[in-house]
Amino acid sequence: MAPIILMVDDDLIVHRLYQPHIERAGWRMIGAANGREAIEVAGREKPQVIVMDIMMPEMDGVEAVLELKRDPSTKGIPVIVITSNPQYYQNKAAFTEAGAALFLPKPFGPAQLLQAIGALLPSAATGPEGLGSQSQQRAF
């Protein structure tokens, strides 16, 4: 079964932009539009990686990451934090403290996203292009 990637962003254009690339890499993408929905979907679907925007309605990404990391059933799922707000670029430590594995500032290209996802997937779960490598750097 293909690894599941949960894309969490209130901008549905982001979902439509990256879904074809994620699926071409051999993974299955599911979506959520805010942090609260992400927690529900992650608990039900158990994705292998979550890509989480920060600025969203109802529950922001940092709060959602904190909730995911408190829940024993989702705490092991790696989270990539994404944002277009330059104010957050300087506050990467807050994302690490919340439990995020990686940070990607928007805009980023599909190749950057696929590389980040692949770096967090177990080597047996990478797509056909071999994008995931446990030896790749996981730091911000």
PDB file of C-alpha atoms in Angstrom:
ATOM      1  CA  MET A   1       0.000   0.000   0.000  1.00  0.00           C
ATOM      2  CA  ALA A   2       1.246   3.477  -0.888  1.00  0.00           C
ATOM      3  CA  PRO A   3       2.409   5.697   1.968  1.00  0.00           C
ATOM      4  CA  ILE A   4      -0.176   8.319   2.933  1.00  0.00           C
ATOM      5  CA  ILE A   5       0.799  11.996   3.006  1.00  0.00           C
ATOM      6  CA  LEU A   6      -1.586  14.370   4.806  1.00  0.00           C
ATOM      7  CA  MET A   7      -1.523  17.888   3.324  1.00  0.00           C
ATOM      8  CA  VAL A   8      -2.966  20.471   5.739  1.00  0.00           C
ATOM      9  CA  ASP A   9      -3.581  23.926   4.281  1.00  0.00           C
ATOM     10  CA  ASP A  10      -6.627  26.175   4.132  1.00  0.00           C
ATOM     11  CA  ASP A  11      -5.635  27.162   0.578  1.00  0.00           C
ATOM     12  CA  LEU A  12      -7.008  24.378  -1.624  1.00  0.00           C
ATOM     13  CA  ILE A  13      -4.809  25.553  -4.485  1.00  0.00           C
ATOM     14  CA  VAL A  14      -1.855  24.213  -2.488  1.00  0.00           C
ATOM     15  CA  HIS A  15      -3.549  20.801  -2.370  1.00  0.00           C
ATOM     16  CA  ARG A  16      -4.202  20.826  -6.127  1.00  0.00           C
ATOM     17  CA  LEU A  17      -0.695  22.062  -6.918  1.00  0.00           C
ATOM     18  CA  TYR A  18       1.207  19.345  -5.056  1.00  0.00           C
ATOM     19  CA  GLN A  19      -1.134  16.339  -5.281  1.00  0.00           C
ATOM     20  CA  PRO A  20      -0.076  15.245  -8.794  1.00  0.00           C
ATOM     21  CA  HIS A  21       3.596  15.383  -7.810  1.00  0.00           C
ATOM     22  CA  ILE A  22       3.036  13.459  -4.574  1.00  0.00           C
ATOM     23  CA  GLU A  23       1.031  10.792  -6.370  1.00  0.00           C
ATOM     24  CA  ARG A  24       3.558  10.532  -9.210  1.00  0.00           C
ATOM     25  CA  ALA A  25       6.177   9.797  -6.531  1.00  0.00           C
ATOM     26  CA  GLY A  26       4.140   6.733  -5.569  1.00  0.00           C
ATOM     27  CA  TRP A  27       2.436   8.143  -2.476  1.00  0.00           C
ATOM     28  CA  ARG A  28      -1.236   8.858  -1.739  1.00  0.00           C
ATOM     29  CA  MET A  29      -2.214  12.366  -0.660  1.00  0.00           C
ATOM     30  CA  ILE A  30      -5.155  13.157   1.576  1.00  0.00           C
ATOM     31  CA  GLY A  31      -6.108  16.640   2.714  1.00  0.00           C
ATOM     32  CA  ALA A  32      -7.362  18.757   5.586  1.00  0.00           C
ATOM     33  CA  ALA A  33      -8.239  22.461   5.577  1.00  0.00           C
ATOM     34  CA  ASN A  34      -7.325  23.370   9.178  1.00  0.00           C
ATOM     35  CA  GLY A  35      -5.593  22.058  12.279  1.00  0.00           C
ATOM     36  CA  ARG A  36      -8.704  20.618  13.889  1.00  0.00           C
ATOM     37  CA  GLU A  37      -9.565  18.654  10.755  1.00  0.00           C
ATOM     38  CA  ALA A  38      -5.931  17.513  10.491  1.00  0.00           C
ATOM     39  CA  ILE A  39      -6.072  15.979  13.975  1.00  0.00           C
ATOM     40  CA  GLU A  40      -9.241  14.065  13.080  1.00  0.00           C
ATOM     41  CA  VAL A  41      -7.903  12.854   9.725  1.00  0.00           C
ATOM     42  CA  ALA A  42      -4.506  11.891  11.169  1.00  0.00           C
ATOM     43  CA  GLY A  43      -6.129   9.897  13.957  1.00  0.00           C
ATOM     44  CA  ARG A  44      -8.322   8.037  11.493  1.00  0.00           C
ATOM     45  CA  GLU A  45      -5.954   7.570   8.518  1.00  0.00           C
ATOM     46  CA  LYS A  46      -2.519   7.352  10.246  1.00  0.00           C
ATOM     47  CA  PRO A  47      -0.488   9.061   7.494  1.00  0.00           C
ATOM     48  CA  GLN A  48       3.236   8.429   7.261  1.00  0.00           C
ATOM     49  CA  VAL A  49       4.019  12.186   6.935  1.00  0.00           C
ATOM     50  CA  ILE A  50       2.007  15.358   7.596  1.00  0.00           C
ATOM     51  CA  VAL A  51       2.667  18.623   5.730  1.00  0.00           C
ATOM     52  CA  MET A  52       1.179  21.370   7.922  1.00  0.00           C
ATOM     53  CA  ASP A  53       0.623  25.058   7.155  1.00  0.00           C
ATOM     54  CA  ILE A  54       0.900  27.411  10.141  1.00  0.00           C
ATOM     55  CA  MET A  55      -1.657  30.134   9.497  1.00  0.00           C
ATOM     56  CA  MET A  56      -5.108  28.524   9.247  1.00  0.00           C
ATOM     57  CA  PRO A  57      -8.592  29.181  10.633  1.00  0.00           C
ATOM     58  CA  GLU A  58     -10.081  27.317  13.613  1.00  0.00           C
ATOM     59  CA  MET A  59      -6.770  25.866  14.816  1.00  0.00           C
ATOM     60  CA  ASP A  60      -3.344  26.970  13.583  1.00  0.00           C
ATOM     61  CA  GLY A  61      -0.576  24.587  12.610  1.00  0.00           C
ATOM     62  CA  VAL A  62       1.539  24.964  15.745  1.00  0.00           C
ATOM     63  CA  GLU A  63      -1.403  24.155  18.006  1.00  0.00           C
ATOM     64  CA  ALA A  64      -2.302  21.196  15.790  1.00  0.00           C
ATOM     65  CA  VAL A  65       1.267  19.844  15.911  1.00  0.00           C
ATOM     66  CA  LEU A  66       1.225  20.119  19.711  1.00  0.00           C
ATOM     67  CA  GLU A  67      -2.057  18.164  19.829  1.00  0.00           C
ATOM     68  CA  LEU A  68      -0.761  15.508  17.427  1.00  0.00           C
ATOM     69  CA  LYS A  69       2.381  15.035  19.528  1.00  0.00           C
ATOM     70  CA  ARG A  70       0.331  14.658  22.740  1.00  0.00           C
ATOM     71  CA  ASP A  71      -1.744  11.828  21.270  1.00  0.00           C
ATOM     72  CA  PRO A  72       0.021   8.445  21.534  1.00  0.00           C
ATOM     73  CA  SER A  73      -1.579   7.283  18.270  1.00  0.00           C
ATOM     74  CA  THR A  74      -0.173  10.209  16.223  1.00  0.00           C
ATOM     75  CA  LYS A  75       2.905  11.386  18.125  1.00  0.00           C
ATOM     76  CA  GLY A  76       5.272   9.361  15.941  1.00  0.00           C
ATOM     77  CA  ILE A  77       4.091  10.875  12.656  1.00  0.00           C
ATOM     78  CA  PRO A  78       6.708  13.314  11.312  1.00  0.00           C
ATOM     79  CA  VAL A  79       5.415  16.792  10.500  1.00  0.00           C
ATOM     80  CA  ILE A  80       6.770  19.233   7.918  1.00  0.00           C
ATOM     81  CA  VAL A  81       5.768  22.790   8.811  1.00  0.00           C
ATOM     82  CA  ILE A  82       5.158  25.192   5.911  1.00  0.00           C
ATOM     83  CA  THR A  83       4.411  28.923   5.920  1.00  0.00           C
ATOM     84  CA  SER A  84       4.611  31.988   3.718  1.00  0.00           C
ATOM     85  CA  ASN A  85       4.827  34.405   6.651  1.00  0.00           C
ATOM     86  CA  PRO A  86       8.427  35.694   7.009  1.00  0.00           C
ATOM     87  CA  GLN A  87       7.759  36.406  10.697  1.00  0.00           C
ATOM     88  CA  TYR A  88       7.803  32.645  11.299  1.00  0.00           C
ATOM     89  CA  TYR A  89      11.112  32.093   9.473  1.00  0.00           C
ATOM     90  CA  GLN A  90      12.957  33.470  12.484  1.00  0.00           C
ATOM     91  CA  ASN A  91      11.047  31.290  14.945  1.00  0.00           C
ATOM     92  CA  LYS A  92      12.061  27.812  13.808  1.00  0.00           C
ATOM     93  CA  ALA A  93      12.829  26.806  17.412  1.00  0.00           C
ATOM     94  CA  ALA A  94       9.117  27.069  18.257  1.00  0.00           C
ATOM     95  CA  PHE A  95       8.335  24.530  15.541  1.00  0.00           C
ATOM     96  CA  THR A  96      10.996  22.151  16.820  1.00  0.00           C
ATOM     97  CA  GLU A  97       9.678  22.502  20.359  1.00  0.00           C
ATOM     98  CA  ALA A  98       6.162  21.792  19.104  1.00  0.00           C
ATOM     99  CA  GLY A  99       7.448  18.592  17.517  1.00  0.00           C
ATOM    100  CA  ALA A 100       7.934  19.447  13.838  1.00  0.00           C
ATOM    101  CA  ALA A 101      10.625  17.491  11.994  1.00  0.00           C
ATOM    102  CA  LEU A 102      11.244  19.958   9.151  1.00  0.00           C
ATOM    103  CA  PHE A 103      10.417  23.528   8.113  1.00  0.00           C
ATOM    104  CA  LEU A 104       9.816  24.655   4.517  1.00  0.00           C
ATOM    105  CA  PRO A 105       9.232  28.349   3.783  1.00  0.00           C
ATOM    106  CA  LYS A 106       6.712  29.054   1.007  1.00  0.00           C
ATOM    107  CA  PRO A 107       7.037  29.264  -1.871  1.00  0.00           C
ATOM    108  CA  PHE A 108       8.795  25.981  -2.520  1.00  0.00           C
ATOM    109  CA  GLY A 109       8.877  23.787  -5.579  1.00  0.00           C
ATOM    110  CA  PRO A 110       7.486  20.286  -5.903  1.00  0.00           C
ATOM    111  CA  ALA A 111      11.010  18.813  -5.892  1.00  0.00           C
ATOM    112  CA  GLN A 112      11.760  20.455  -2.520  1.00  0.00           C
ATOM    113  CA  LEU A 113       8.544  19.091  -1.025  1.00  0.00           C
ATOM    114  CA  LEU A 114       9.126  15.581  -2.392  1.00  0.00           C
ATOM    115  CA  GLN A 115      12.674  15.591  -1.046  1.00  0.00           C
ATOM    116  CA  ALA A 116      11.470  16.678   2.408  1.00  0.00           C
ATOM    117  CA  ILE A 117       8.725  14.037   2.472  1.00  0.00           C
ATOM    118  CA  GLY A 118      11.102  11.359   1.210  1.00  0.00           C
ATOM    119  CA  ALA A 119      13.639  12.225   3.900  1.00  0.00           C
ATOM    120  CA  LEU A 120      11.035  11.478   6.572  1.00  0.00           C
ATOM    121  CA  LEU A 121       9.650   8.248   5.135  1.00  0.00           C
ATOM    122  CA  PRO A 122      11.214   4.921   6.074  1.00  0.00           C
ATOM    123  CA  SER A 123      13.380   3.773   3.147  1.00  0.00           C
ATOM    124  CA  ALA A 124      10.952   0.941   2.323  1.00  0.00           C
ATOM    125  CA  ALA A 125       8.118   3.468   1.932  1.00  0.00           C
ATOM    126  CA  THR A 126       9.734   5.825  -0.555  1.00  0.00           C
ATOM    127  CA  GLY A 127       8.361   6.342  -4.013  1.00  0.00           C
ATOM    128  CA  PRO A 128       9.714   4.726  -7.143  1.00  0.00           C
ATOM    129  CA  GLU A 129      12.138   7.577  -7.669  1.00  0.00           C
ATOM    130  CA  GLY A 130      13.981   6.740  -4.433  1.00  0.00           C
ATOM    131  CA  LEU A 131      13.388  10.210  -3.017  1.00  0.00           C
ATOM    132  CA  GLY A 132      13.549   9.155   0.613  1.00  0.00           C
ATOM    133  CA  SER A 133      16.839   8.459   2.266  1.00  0.00           C
ATOM    134  CA  GLN A 134      17.410   8.006   5.954  1.00  0.00           C
ATOM    135  CA  SER A 135      20.840   9.537   5.504  1.00  0.00           C
ATOM    136  CA  GLN A 136      19.424  12.874   4.333  1.00  0.00           C
ATOM    137  CA  GLN A 137      19.594  15.745   6.787  1.00  0.00           C
ATOM    138  CA  ARG A 138      16.456  16.240   8.878  1.00  0.00           C
ATOM    139  CA  ALA A 139      17.384  19.488  10.539  1.00  0.00           C
ATOM    140  CA  PHE A 140      15.891  22.867   9.812  1.00  0.00           C
TER     141      PHE A 140
END
